[in-house]
XYZ file of C-alpha atoms in Angstrom:
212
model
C 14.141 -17.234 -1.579
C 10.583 -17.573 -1.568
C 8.138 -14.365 0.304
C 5.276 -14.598 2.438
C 2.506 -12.184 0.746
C 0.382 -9.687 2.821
C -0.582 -6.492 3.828
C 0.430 -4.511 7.027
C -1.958 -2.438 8.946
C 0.285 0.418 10.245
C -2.207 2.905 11.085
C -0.949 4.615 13.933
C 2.264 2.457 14.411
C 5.609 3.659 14.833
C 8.247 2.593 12.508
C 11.807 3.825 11.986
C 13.663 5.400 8.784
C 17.390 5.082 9.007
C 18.477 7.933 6.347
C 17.736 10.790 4.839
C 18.448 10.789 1.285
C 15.324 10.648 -1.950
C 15.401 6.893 -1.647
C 14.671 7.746 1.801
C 12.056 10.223 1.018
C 9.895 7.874 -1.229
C 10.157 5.283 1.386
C 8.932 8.078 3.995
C 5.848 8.924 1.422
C 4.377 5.712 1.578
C 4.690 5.179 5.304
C 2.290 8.501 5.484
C 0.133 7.473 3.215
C -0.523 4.077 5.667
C -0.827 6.760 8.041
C 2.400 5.234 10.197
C 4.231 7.277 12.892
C 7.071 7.661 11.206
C 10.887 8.747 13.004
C 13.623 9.571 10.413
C 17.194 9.263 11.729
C 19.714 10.755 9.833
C 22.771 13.338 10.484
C 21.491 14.530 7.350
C 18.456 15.030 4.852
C 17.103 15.833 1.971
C 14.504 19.175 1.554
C 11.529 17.082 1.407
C 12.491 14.704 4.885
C 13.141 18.404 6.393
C 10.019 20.163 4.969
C 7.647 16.992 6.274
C 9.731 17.700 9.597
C 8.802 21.138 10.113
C 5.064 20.695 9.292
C 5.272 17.875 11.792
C 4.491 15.106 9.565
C 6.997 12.837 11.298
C 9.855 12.978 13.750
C 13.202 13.793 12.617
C 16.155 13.396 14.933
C 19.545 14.811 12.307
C 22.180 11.987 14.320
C 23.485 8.590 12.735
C 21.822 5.402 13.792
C 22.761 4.133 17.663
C 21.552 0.895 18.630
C 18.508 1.478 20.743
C 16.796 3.281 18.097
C 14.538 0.407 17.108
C 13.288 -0.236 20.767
C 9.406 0.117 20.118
C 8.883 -0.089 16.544
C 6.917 -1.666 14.793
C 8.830 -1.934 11.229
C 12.229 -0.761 9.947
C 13.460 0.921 6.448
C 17.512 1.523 6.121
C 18.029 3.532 3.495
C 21.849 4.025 3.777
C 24.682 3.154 1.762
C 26.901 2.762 4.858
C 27.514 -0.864 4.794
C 28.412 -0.603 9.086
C 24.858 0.764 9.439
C 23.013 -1.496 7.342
C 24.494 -4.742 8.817
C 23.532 -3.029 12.554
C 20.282 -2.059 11.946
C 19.121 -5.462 10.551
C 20.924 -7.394 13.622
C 18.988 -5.195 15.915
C 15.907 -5.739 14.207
C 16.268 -9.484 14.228
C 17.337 -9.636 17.741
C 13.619 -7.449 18.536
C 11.517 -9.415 16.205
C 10.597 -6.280 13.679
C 10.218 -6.572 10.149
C 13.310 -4.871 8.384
C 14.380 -3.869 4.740
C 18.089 -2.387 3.979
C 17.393 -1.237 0.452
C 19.004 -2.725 -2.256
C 20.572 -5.536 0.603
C 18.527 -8.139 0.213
C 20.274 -10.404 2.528
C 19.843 -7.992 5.067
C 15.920 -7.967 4.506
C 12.960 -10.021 6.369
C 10.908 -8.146 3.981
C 10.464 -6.344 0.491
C 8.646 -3.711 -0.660
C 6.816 -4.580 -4.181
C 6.038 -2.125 -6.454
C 2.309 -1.058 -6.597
C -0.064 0.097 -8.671
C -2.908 2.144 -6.829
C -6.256 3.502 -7.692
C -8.263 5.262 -4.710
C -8.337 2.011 -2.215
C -7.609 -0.252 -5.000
C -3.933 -1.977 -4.356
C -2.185 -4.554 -6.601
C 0.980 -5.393 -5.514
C 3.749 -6.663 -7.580
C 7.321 -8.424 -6.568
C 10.143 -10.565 -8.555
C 11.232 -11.720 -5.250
C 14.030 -9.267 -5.221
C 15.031 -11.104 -9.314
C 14.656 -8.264 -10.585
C 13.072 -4.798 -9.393
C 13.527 -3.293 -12.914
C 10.913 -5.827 -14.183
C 8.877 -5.080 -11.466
C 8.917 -1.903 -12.214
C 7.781 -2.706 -15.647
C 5.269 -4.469 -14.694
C 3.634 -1.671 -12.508
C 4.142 0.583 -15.654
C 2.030 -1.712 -17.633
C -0.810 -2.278 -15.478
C -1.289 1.091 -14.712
C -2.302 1.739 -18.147
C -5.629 -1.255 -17.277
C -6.397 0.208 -13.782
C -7.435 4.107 -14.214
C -9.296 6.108 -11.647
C -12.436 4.055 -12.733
C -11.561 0.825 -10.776
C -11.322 3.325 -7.213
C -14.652 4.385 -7.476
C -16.142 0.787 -8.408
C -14.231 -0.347 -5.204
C -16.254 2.473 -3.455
C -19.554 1.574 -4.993
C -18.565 -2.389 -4.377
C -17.651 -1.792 -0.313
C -21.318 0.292 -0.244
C -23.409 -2.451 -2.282
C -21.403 -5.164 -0.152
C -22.499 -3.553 2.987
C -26.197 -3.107 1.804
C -26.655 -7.205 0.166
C -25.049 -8.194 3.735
C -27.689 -6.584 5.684
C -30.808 -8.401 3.787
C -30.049 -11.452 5.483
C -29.854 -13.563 2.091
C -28.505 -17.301 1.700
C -24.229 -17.464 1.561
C -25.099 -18.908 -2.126
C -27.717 -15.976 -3.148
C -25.272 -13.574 -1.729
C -22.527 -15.446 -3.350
C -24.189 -15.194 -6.679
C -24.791 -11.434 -6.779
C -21.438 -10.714 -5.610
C -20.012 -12.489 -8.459
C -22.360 -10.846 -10.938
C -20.964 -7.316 -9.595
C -17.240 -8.570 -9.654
C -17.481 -9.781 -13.109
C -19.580 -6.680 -14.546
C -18.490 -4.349 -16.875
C -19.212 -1.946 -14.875
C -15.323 -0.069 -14.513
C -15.802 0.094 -18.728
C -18.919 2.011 -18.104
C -17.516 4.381 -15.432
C -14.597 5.263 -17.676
C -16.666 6.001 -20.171
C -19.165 8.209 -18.169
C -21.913 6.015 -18.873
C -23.376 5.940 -15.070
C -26.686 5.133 -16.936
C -25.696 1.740 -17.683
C -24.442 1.403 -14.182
C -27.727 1.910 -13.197
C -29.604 -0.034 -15.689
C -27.278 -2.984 -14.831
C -27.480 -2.959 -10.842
C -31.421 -2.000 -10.544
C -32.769 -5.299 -10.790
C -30.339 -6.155 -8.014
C -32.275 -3.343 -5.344
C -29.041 -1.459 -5.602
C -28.422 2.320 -6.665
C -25.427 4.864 -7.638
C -26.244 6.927 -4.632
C -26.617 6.832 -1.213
């Protein structure tokens, strides 16, 4: 089966977690992160669903699924081994039109979650199309290793310097050119070796600076 790449906005949009167990937890932790609403429904959970509960971090309701419950949302996670419950909640989110992943069923998925490798707004998103998440996984472990905490803050220096060569009022193909010249720098080498000089020696010609 072949997947339809992208990324959701869900800032602010309410999506359902059916179970409460550490799959359920890590599933939870990256719906935060994308700052989702997130409602956990479960008759019971694990100590960091009920600790992210109590500091009011998301909605918890301790029941099993009822159908209903997906009325609203925006996306779905299962995260239950009851086979009853998985087969419901994926029926009710086709009927509604949301997005839903049953872990580990992927026949009863419209969507998968890749692994992901992540530095500061930096995302690179990796998937087997459900071959093989253990490869995936692999993968992720690997590239991690080429992406430190380097490439975030070039990704925060690129977004400013995009911002400020977009306001000059340049031609597309000048613009082009010195967005290219930035992209292909070796500028992330410098930053991980702490040599901001030759950041600055690189990018002055260009009418761009470090700071602010």
């Amino acid at each position: 089966m072949k997947y339809y790449p992208l990324f959701l906005k869900l800032a602010g949009k309410k999506c359902l977690v059916v179970g409460g167990g550490q799959v359920a937890a890590r599933k939870i932790a990256s719906l935060l992160e994308a700052e989702a609403q997130v409602r956990v429904v479960s008759p019971q959970v694990c100590e960091e669903i009920r600790l992210a509960a109590q500091e009011g971090r998301l909605e918890l309701e301790m029941r099993g699924y009822r159908p209903g419950d997906l009325r609203g949302m925006r996306l779905v996670i299962a995260a239950t081994d009851d086979p009853a419950v998985q087969e419901a909640v994926f029926s009710e989110a086709e009927a509604l039109g949301i997005p839903c992943n049953v872990v580990d069923k992927p026949e009863y998925c419209s969507f998968i979650v890749p692994s992901v490798v992540k530095s500061g707004d930096l995302t690179i998103a990796i998937s087997t199309s459900g071959a093989s998440p253990a490869l995936a996984r692999r993968l992720r472990e690997e590239l991690e290793g080429s992406f430190g905490p380097e490439w975030g803050r070039f990704l925060e220096l690129m977004r400013r310097w995009r911002r400020e060569i977009l306001s000059r009022g340049l031609p597309a193909s000048e613009r082009e050119a010195i967005f290219k010249k930035l992209a292909y720098s070796p500028i992330p080498q410098w930053l991980a070796e702490g040599r901001e000089d030759k950041v600055a020696e690189f990018i002055a010609p260009l009418g761009l600076s470090l700071r602010e």
